[in-house]
PDB file of C-alpha atoms in Angstrom:
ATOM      1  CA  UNK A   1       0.000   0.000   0.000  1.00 37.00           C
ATOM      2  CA  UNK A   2       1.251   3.613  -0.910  1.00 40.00           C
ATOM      3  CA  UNK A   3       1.938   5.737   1.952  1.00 43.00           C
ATOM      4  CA  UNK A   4      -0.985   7.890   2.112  1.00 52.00           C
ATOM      5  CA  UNK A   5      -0.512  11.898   4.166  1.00 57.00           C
ATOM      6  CA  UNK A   6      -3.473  13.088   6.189  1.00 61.00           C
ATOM      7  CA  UNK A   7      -3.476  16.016   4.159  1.00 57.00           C
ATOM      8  CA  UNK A   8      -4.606  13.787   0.954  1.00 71.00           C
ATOM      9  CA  UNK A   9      -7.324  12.341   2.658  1.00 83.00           C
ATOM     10  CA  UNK A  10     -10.619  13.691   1.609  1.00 86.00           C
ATOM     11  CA  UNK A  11     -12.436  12.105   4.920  1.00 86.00           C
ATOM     12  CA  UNK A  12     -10.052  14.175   6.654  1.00 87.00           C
ATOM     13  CA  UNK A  13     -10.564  17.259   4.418  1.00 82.00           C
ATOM     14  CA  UNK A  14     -11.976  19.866   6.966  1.00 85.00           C
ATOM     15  CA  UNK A  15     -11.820  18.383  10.242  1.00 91.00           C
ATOM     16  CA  UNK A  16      -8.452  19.609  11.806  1.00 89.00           C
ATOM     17  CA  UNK A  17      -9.265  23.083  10.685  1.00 91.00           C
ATOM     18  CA  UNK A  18     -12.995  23.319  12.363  1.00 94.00           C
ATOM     19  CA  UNK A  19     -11.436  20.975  15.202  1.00 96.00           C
ATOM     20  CA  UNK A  20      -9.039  23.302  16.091  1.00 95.00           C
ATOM     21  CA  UNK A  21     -10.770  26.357  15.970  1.00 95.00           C
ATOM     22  CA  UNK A  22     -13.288  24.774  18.432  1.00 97.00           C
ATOM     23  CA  UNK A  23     -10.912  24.262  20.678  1.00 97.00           C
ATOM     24  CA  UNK A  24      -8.654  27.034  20.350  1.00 97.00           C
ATOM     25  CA  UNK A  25     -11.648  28.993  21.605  1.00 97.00           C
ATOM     26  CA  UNK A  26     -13.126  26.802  23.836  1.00 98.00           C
ATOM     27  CA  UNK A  27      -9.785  26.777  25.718  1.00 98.00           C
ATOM     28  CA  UNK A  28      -9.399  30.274  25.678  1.00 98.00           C
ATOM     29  CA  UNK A  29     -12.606  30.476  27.572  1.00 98.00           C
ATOM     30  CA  UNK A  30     -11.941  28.338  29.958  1.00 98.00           C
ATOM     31  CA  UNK A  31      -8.625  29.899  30.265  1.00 98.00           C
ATOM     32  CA  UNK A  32     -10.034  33.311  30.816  1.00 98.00           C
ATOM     33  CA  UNK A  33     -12.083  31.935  33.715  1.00 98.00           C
ATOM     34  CA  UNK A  34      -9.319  30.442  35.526  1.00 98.00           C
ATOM     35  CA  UNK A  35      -7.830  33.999  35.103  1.00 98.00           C
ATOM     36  CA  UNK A  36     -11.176  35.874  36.565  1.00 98.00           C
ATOM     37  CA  UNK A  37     -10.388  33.534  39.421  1.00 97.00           C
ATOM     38  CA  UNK A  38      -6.261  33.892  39.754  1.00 97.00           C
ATOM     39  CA  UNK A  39      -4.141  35.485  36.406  1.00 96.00           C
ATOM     40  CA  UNK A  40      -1.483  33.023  37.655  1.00 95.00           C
ATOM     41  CA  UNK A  41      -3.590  30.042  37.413  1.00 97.00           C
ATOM     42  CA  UNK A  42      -3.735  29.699  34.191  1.00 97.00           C
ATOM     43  CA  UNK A  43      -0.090  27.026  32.920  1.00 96.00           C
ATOM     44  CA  UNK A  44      -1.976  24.150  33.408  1.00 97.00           C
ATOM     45  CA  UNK A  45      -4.649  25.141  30.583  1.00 98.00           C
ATOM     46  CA  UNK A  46      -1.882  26.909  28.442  1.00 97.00           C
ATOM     47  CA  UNK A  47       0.053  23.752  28.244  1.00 97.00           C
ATOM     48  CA  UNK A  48      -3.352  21.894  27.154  1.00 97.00           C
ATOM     49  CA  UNK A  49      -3.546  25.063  24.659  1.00 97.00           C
ATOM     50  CA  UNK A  50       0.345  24.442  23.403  1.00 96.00           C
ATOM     51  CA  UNK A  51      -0.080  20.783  22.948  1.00 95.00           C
ATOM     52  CA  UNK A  52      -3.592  21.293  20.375  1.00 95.00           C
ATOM     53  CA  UNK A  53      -1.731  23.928  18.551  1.00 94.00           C
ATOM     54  CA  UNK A  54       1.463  21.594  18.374  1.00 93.00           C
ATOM     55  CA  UNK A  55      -0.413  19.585  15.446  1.00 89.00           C
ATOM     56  CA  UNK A  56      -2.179  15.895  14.948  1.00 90.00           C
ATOM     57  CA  UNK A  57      -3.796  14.554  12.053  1.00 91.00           C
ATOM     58  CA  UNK A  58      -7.157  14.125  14.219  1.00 95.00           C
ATOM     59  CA  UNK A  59      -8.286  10.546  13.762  1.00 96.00           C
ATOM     60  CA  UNK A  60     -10.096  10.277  16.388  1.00 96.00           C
ATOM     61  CA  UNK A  61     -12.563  13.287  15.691  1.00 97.00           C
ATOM     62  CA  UNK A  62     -12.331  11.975  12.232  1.00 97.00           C
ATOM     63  CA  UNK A  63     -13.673   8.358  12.922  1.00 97.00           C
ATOM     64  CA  UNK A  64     -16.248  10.136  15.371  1.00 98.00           C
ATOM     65  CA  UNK A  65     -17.567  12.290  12.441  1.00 97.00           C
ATOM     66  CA  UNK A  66     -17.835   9.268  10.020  1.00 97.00           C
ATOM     67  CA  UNK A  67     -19.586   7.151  12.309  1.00 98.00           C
ATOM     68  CA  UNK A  68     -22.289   9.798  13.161  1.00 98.00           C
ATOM     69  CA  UNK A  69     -22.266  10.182   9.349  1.00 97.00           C
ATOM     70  CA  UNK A  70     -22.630   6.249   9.087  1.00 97.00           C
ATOM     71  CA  UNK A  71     -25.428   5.867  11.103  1.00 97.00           C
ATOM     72  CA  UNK A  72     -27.218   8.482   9.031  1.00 96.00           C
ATOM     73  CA  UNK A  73     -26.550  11.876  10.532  1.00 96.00           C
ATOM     74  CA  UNK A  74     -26.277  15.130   8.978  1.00 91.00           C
ATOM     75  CA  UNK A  75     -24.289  18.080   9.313  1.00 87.00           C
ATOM     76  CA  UNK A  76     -24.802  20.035  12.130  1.00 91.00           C
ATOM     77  CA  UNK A  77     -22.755  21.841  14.322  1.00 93.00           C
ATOM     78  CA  UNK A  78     -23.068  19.596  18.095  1.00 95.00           C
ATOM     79  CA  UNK A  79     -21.321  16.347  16.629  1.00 97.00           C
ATOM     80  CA  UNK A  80     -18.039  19.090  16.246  1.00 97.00           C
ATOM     81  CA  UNK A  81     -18.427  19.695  20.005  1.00 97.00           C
ATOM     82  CA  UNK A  82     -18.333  15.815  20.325  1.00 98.00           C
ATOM     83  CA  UNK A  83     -15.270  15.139  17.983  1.00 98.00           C
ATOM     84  CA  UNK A  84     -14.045  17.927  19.653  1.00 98.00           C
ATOM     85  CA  UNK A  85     -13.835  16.347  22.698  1.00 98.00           C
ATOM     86  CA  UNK A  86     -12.459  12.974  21.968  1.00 97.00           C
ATOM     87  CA  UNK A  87      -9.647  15.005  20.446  1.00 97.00           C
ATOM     88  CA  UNK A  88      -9.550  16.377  24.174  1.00 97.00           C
ATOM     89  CA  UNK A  89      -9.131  13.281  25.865  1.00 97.00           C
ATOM     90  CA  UNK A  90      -6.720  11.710  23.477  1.00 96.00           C
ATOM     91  CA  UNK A  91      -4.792  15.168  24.938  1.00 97.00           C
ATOM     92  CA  UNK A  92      -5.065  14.097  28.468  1.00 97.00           C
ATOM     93  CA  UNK A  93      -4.151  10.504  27.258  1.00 95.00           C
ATOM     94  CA  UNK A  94      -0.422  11.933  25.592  1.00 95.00           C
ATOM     95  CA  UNK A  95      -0.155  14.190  28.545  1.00 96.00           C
ATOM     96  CA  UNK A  96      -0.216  11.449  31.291  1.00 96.00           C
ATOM     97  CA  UNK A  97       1.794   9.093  28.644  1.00 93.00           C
ATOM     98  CA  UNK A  98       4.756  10.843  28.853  1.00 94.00           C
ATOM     99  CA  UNK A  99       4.978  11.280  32.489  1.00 95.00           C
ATOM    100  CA  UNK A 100       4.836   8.038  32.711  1.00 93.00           C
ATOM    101  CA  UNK A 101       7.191   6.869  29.685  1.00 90.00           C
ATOM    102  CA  UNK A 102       9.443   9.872  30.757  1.00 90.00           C
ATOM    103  CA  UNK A 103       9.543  11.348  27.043  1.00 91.00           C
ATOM    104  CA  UNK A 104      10.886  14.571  27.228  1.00 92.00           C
ATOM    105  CA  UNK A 105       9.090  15.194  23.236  1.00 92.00           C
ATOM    106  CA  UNK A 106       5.483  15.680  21.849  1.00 91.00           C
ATOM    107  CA  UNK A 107       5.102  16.770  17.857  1.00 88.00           C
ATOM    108  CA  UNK A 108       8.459  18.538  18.105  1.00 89.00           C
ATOM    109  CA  UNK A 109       7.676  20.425  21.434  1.00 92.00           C
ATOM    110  CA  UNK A 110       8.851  19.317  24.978  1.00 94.00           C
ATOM    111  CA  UNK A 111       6.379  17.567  26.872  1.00 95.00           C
ATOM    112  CA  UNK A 112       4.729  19.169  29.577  1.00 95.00           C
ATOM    113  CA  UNK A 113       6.397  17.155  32.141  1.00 95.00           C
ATOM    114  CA  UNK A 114       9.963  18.267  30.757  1.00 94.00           C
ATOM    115  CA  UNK A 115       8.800  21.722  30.283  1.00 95.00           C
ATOM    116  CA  UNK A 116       7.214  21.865  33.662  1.00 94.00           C
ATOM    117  CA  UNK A 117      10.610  20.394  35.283  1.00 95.00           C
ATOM    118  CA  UNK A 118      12.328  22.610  33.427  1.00 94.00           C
ATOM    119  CA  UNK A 119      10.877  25.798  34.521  1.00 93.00           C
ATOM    120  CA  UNK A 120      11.061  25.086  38.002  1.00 93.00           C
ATOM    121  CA  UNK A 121      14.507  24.035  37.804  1.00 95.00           C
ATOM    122  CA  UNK A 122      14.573  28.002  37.149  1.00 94.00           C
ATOM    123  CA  UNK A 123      12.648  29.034  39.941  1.00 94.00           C
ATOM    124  CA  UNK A 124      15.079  26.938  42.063  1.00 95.00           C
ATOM    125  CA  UNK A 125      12.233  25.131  43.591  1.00 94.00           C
ATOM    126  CA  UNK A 126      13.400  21.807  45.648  1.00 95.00           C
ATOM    127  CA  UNK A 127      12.327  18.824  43.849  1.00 95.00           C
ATOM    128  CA  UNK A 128      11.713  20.010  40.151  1.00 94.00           C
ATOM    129  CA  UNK A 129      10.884  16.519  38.774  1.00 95.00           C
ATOM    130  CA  UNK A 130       7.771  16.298  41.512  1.00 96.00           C
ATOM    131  CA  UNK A 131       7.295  20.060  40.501  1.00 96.00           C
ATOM    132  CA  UNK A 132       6.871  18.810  37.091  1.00 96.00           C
ATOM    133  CA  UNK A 133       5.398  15.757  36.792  1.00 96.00           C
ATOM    134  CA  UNK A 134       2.327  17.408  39.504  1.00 96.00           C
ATOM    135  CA  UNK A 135       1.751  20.126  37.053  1.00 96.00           C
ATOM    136  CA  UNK A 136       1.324  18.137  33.954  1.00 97.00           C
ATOM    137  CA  UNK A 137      -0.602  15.532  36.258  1.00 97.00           C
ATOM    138  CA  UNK A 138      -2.853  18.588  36.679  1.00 97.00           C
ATOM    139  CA  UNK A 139      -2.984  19.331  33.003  1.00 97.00           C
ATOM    140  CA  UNK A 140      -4.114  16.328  31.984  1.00 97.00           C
ATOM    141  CA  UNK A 141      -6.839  16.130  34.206  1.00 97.00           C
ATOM    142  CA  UNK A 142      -7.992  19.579  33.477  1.00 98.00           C
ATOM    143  CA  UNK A 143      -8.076  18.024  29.594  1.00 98.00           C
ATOM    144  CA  UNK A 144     -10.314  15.373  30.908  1.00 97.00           C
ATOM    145  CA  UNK A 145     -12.455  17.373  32.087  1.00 97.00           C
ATOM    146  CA  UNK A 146     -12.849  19.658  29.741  1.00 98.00           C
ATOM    147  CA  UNK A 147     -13.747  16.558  27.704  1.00 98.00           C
ATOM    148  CA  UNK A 148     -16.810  16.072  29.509  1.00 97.00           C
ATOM    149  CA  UNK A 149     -17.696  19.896  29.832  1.00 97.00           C
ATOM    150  CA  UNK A 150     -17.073  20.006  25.185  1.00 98.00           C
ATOM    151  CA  UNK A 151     -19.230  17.360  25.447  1.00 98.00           C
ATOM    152  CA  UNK A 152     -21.995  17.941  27.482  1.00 97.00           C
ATOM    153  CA  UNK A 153     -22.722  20.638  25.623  1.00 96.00           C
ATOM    154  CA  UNK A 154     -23.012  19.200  22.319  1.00 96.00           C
ATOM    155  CA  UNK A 155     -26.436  18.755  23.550  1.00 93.00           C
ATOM    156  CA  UNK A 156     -28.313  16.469  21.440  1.00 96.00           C
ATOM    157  CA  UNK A 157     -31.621  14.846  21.762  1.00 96.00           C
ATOM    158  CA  UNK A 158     -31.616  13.427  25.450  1.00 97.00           C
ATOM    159  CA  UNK A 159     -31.680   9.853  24.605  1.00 97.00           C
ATOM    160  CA  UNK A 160     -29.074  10.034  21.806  1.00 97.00           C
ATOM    161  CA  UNK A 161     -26.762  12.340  23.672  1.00 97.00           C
ATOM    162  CA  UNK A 162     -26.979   9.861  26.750  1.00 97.00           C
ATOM    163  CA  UNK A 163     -26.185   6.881  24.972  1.00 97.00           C
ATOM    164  CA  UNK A 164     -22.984   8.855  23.302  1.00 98.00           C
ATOM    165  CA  UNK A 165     -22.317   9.760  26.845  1.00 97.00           C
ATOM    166  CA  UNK A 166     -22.273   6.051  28.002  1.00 97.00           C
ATOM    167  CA  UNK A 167     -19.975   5.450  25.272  1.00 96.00           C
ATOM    168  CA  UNK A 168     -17.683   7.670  25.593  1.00 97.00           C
ATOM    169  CA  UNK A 169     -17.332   7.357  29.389  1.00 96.00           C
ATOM    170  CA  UNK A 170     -16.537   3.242  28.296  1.00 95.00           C
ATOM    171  CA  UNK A 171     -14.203   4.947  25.981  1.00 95.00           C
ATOM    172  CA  UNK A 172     -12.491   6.286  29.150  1.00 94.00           C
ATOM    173  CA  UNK A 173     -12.536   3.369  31.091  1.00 94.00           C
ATOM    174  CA  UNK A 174     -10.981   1.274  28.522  1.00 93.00           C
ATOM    175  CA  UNK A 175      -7.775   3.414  27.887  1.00 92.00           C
ATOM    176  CA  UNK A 176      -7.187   3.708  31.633  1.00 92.00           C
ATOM    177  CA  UNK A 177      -7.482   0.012  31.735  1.00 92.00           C
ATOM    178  CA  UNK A 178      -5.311  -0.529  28.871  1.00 88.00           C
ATOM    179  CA  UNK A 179      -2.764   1.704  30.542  1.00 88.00           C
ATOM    180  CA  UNK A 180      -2.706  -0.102  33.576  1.00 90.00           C
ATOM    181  CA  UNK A 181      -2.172  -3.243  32.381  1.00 89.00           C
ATOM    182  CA  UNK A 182       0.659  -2.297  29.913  1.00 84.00           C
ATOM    183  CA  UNK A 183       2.758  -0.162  33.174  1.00 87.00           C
ATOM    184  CA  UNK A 184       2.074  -3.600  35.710  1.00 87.00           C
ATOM    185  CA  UNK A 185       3.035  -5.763  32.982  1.00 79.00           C
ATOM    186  CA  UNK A 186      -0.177  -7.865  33.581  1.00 80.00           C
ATOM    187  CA  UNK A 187      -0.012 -11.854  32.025  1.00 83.00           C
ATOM    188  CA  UNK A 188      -3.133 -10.602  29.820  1.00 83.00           C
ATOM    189  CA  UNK A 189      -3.383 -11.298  26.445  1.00 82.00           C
ATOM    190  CA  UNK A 190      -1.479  -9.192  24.196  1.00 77.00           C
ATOM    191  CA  UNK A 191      -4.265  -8.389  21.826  1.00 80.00           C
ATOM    192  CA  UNK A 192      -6.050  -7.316  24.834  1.00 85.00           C
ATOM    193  CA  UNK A 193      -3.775  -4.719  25.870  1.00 80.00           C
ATOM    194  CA  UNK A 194      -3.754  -3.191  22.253  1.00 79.00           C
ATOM    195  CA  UNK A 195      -7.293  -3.102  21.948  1.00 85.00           C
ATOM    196  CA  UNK A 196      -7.576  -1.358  25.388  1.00 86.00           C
ATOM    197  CA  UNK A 197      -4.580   0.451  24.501  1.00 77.00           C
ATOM    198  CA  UNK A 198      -4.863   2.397  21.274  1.00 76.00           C
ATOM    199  CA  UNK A 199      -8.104   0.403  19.192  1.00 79.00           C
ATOM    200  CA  UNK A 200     -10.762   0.921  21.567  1.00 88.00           C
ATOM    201  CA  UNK A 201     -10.610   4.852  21.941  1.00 89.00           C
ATOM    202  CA  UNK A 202      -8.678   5.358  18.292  1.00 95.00           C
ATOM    203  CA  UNK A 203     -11.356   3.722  16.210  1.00 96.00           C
ATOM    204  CA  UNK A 204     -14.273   1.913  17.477  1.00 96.00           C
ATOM    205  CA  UNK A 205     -14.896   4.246  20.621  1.00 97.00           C
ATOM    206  CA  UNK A 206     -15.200   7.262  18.260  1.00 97.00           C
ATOM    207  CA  UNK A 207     -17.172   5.305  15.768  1.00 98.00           C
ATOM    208  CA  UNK A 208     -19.654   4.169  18.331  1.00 98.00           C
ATOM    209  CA  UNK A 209     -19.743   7.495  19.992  1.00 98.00           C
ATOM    210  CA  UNK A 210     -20.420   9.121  16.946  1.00 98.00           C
ATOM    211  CA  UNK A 211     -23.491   6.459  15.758  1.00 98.00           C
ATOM    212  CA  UNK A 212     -25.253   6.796  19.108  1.00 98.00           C
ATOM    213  CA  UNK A 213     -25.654  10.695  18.439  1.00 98.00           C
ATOM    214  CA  UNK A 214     -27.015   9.820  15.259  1.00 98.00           C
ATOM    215  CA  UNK A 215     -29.033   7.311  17.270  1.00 97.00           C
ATOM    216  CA  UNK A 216     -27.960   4.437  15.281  1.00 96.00           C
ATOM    217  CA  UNK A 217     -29.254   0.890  15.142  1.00 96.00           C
ATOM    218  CA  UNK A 218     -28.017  -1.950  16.440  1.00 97.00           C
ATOM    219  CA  UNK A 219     -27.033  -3.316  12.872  1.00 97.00           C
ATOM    220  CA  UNK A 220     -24.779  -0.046  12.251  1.00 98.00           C
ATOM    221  CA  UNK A 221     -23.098  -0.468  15.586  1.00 97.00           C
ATOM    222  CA  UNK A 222     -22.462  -4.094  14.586  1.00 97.00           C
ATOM    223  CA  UNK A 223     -21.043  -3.031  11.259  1.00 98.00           C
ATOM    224  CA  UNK A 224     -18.880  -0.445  12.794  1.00 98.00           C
ATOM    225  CA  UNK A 225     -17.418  -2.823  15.277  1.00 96.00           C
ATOM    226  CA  UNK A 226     -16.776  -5.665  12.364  1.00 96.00           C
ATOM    227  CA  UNK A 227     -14.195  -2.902  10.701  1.00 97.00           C
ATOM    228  CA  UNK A 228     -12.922  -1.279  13.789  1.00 96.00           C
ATOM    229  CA  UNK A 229     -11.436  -4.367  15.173  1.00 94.00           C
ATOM    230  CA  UNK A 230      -8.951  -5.560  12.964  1.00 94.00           C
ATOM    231  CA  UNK A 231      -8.361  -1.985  12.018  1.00 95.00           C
ATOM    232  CA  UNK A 232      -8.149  -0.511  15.616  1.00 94.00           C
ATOM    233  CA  UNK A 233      -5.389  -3.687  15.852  1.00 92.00           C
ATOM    234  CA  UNK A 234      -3.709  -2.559  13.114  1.00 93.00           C
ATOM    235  CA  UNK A 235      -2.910   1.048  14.340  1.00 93.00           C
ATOM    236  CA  UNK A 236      -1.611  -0.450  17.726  1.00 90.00           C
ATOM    237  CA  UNK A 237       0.372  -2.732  15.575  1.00 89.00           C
ATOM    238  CA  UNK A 238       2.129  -0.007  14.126  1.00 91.00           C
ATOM    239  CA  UNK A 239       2.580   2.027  17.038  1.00 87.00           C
ATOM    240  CA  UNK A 240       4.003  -0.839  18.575  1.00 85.00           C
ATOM    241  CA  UNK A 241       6.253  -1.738  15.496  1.00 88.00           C
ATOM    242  CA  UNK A 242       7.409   2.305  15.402  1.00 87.00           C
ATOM    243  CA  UNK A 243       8.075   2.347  18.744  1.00 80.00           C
ATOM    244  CA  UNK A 244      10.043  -1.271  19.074  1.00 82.00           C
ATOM    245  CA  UNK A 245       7.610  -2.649  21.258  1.00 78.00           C
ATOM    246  CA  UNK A 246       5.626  -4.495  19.040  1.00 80.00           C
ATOM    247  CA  UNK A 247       5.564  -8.583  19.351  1.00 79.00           C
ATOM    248  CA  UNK A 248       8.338 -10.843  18.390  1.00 81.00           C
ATOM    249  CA  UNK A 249       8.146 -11.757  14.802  1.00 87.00           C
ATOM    250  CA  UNK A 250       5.317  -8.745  13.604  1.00 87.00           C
ATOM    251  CA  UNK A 251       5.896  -7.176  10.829  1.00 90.00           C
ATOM    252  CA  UNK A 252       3.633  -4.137   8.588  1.00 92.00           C
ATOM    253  CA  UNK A 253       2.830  -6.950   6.442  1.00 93.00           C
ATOM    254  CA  UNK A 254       0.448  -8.406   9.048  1.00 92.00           C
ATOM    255  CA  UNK A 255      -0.368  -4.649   9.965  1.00 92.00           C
ATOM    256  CA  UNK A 256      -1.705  -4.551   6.501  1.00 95.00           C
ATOM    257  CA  UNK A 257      -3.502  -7.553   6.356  1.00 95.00           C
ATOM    258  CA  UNK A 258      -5.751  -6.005   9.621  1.00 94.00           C
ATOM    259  CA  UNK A 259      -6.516  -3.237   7.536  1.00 96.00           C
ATOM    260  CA  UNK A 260      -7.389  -5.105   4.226  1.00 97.00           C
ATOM    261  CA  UNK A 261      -9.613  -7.293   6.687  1.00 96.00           C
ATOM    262  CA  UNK A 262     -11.689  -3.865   8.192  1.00 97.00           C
ATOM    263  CA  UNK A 263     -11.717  -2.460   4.692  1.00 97.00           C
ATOM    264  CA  UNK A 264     -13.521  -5.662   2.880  1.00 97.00           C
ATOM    265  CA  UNK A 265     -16.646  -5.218   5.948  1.00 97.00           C
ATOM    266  CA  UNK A 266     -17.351  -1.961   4.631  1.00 97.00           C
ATOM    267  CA  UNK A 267     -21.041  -1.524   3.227  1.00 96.00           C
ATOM    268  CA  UNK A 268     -24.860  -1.614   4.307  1.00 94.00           C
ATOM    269  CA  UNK A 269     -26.238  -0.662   6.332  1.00 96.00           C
ATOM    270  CA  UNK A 270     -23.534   1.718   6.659  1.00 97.00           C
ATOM    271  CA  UNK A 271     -24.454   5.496   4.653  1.00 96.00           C
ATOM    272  CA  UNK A 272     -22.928   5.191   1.367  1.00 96.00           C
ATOM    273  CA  UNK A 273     -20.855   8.236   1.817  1.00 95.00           C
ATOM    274  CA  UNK A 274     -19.231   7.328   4.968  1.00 96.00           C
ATOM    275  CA  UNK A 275     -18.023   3.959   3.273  1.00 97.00           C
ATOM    276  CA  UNK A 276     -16.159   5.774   1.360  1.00 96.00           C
ATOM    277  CA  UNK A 277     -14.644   7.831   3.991  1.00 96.00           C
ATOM    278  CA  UNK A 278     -14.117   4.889   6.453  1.00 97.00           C
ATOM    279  CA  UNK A 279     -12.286   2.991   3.461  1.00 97.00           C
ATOM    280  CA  UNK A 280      -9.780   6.330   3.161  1.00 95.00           C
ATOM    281  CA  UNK A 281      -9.301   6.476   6.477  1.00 96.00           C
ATOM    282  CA  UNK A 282      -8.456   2.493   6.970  1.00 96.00           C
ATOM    283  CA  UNK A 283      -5.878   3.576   4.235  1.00 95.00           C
ATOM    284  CA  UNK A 284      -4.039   5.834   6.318  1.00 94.00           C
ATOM    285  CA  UNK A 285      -4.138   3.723   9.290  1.00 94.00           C
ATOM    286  CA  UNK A 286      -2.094   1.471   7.013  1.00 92.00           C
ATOM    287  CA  UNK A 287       0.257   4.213   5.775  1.00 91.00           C
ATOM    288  CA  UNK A 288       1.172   5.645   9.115  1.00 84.00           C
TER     289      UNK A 288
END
C-alpha cells in the first residue's frame, strides 16, 4: 500500500481546521475563567492550549464524524463539540503518557512534564521533577475534564446524547485500563492490551460514539465494530512496530492484512458516503 498523508485524505478534508478552531476557543474560555479567578492560574490550561496547537492529524474526531455520518446523521454543528472532545481526551491521554514513559518530546515540542521540570529548575524550587510531573498531572486532568464539559454541551436529543455519553465514558474506562495493564506488565493477552490500549478509543470508541448521536441501530453499531477491530489492531500494531515494542516476529505486512480485513466489511447498512470515507481512512491507518 502507498503511503498515504493526512493532508490527501478527503475524509479528513476539513476536520483539523474546524477541530481546532473549536478548541482554540473553547480553551481560551476556559482559560479566561481560571484567570477571573487567579491570572497566575492559568499554565496548566496553556500547556493543554500548546499541545492542540502543536499539530495531529485528528483521527479520532475523524472516525467520530464518520460514524455519526454512518449511522445516518447530517451536518450540524453539536457532533463538532463531540469530535471535539475525543480530540480532548486523546490530549489528556499523551499528557499522562509521557509522564509516565518519561519522554521529554510531543510533535516537536517538549512535553509538559519536561517543560514543567524545566521551569522550576529556574525558579530553584526543591524537587523540580515532583514540581513537574504534579503540574502536567494537573494538566491532563484539566483536559479530561474539559472533555466532559465540550461534550456535554453538544447537547443532542436526550436519549441520543446519553447513549454517546455512556460510550464515551466506556471509551475512558478502557484506555485507563489498557494503561494499567501495559505499566504492571499484567499476564493478559497481548491483543487485549492493544485493543484497550490504542483500538478501543482510536477507532471503534469514536465510531460508536459518533453512531449513538445519530441514534444508530443496532445493525450499524455491529457493522462499525466488524471494521474497527482488525483496524483498531492494526494502528496499535504499528505504534508498537514504530516504537520497538511491538511482538516478536510482527511485521507491517500483518499490519496490513488487519486493515485489508476492516476495509472488505465496509457496506450496508452503513451510509454510502461514509463507506467511502471509512475505506480512506483504513488507508491511512495502514500508511502511518
Amino acid at each position: 500500500m502507498a503511503p498515504t498523508s493526512a493532508a490527501a485524505v478527503p475524509a479528513l478534508d476539513g476536520v483539523a481546521t474546524r477541530v481546532d478552531e473549536l478548541l482554540v476557543g473553547f480553551l481560551a474560555e476556559r482559560r479566561a475563567e481560571a484567570t477571573a479567578i487567579e491570572p497566575r492560574s492559568t499554565e496548566p490550561i496553556e500547556e493543554i492550549e500548546r499541545l492542540v496547537r502543536a499539530g495531529g492529524k485528528r483521527i479520532r474526531p475523524a472516525f467520530c464524524v464518520w460514524g455519526y455520518r454512518a449511522a445516518g446523521g447530517s451536518d450540524v454543528p453539536a457532533i463538532w463539540d463531540a469530535a471535539a472532545a475525543l480530540e480532548l481526551l486523546h490530549t489528556m491521554a499523551l499528557i499522562h503518557d509521557d509522564v509516565m514513559d518519561d519522554d521529554v518530546e510531543r510533535r516537536g515540542e517538549p512535553t509538559v512534564h519536561a517543560r514543567q521540570t524545566a521551569a522550576a529548575t529556574r525558579r530553584r524550587q526543591a524537587r523540580p521533577e515532583l514540581v513537574g510531573t504534579g503540574i502536567a498531572i494537573l494538566a491532563g486532568d484539566l483536559a479530561a475534564a474539559f472533555a466532559d464539559q465540550l461534550f456535554a454541551r453538544a447537547g443532542f436529543p436526550a436519549e441520543q446524547q446519553a447513549a454517546a455519553a455512556t460510550r464515551f465514558q466506556v471509551v475512558r474506562l478502557e484506555l485507563a485500563l489498557g494503561a494499567y495493564l501495559d505499566l504492571s506488565a499484567a499476564e493478559v493477552a497481548a491483543d487485549t492490551i492493544a485493543y484497550l490500549k490504542g483500538g478501543a478509543y482510536t477507532v471503534e470508541g469514536p465510531l460508536l460514539v459518533g453512531a449513538a448521536l445519530a441514534g444508530g441501530s443496532p445493525l450499524v453499531d455491529d457493522a462499525l465494530r466488524r471494521y474497527a477491530r482488525p483496524l483498531g489492531a492494526a494502528f496499535q500494531l504499528l505504534d508498537d512496530l514504530a516504537d520497538g515494542d511491538a511482538p516478536t516476529g510482527a511485521t507491517r505486512e500483518d499490519a496490513a492484512a488487519l486493515v485489508a480485513r476492516a476495509r472488505a466489511t465496509l457496506g450496508e447498512p452503513l451510509a454510502p458516503e461514509a463507506v467511502v470515507a471509512l475505506d480512506q481512512l483504513a488507508a491511512l491507518v495502514g500508511s502511518l
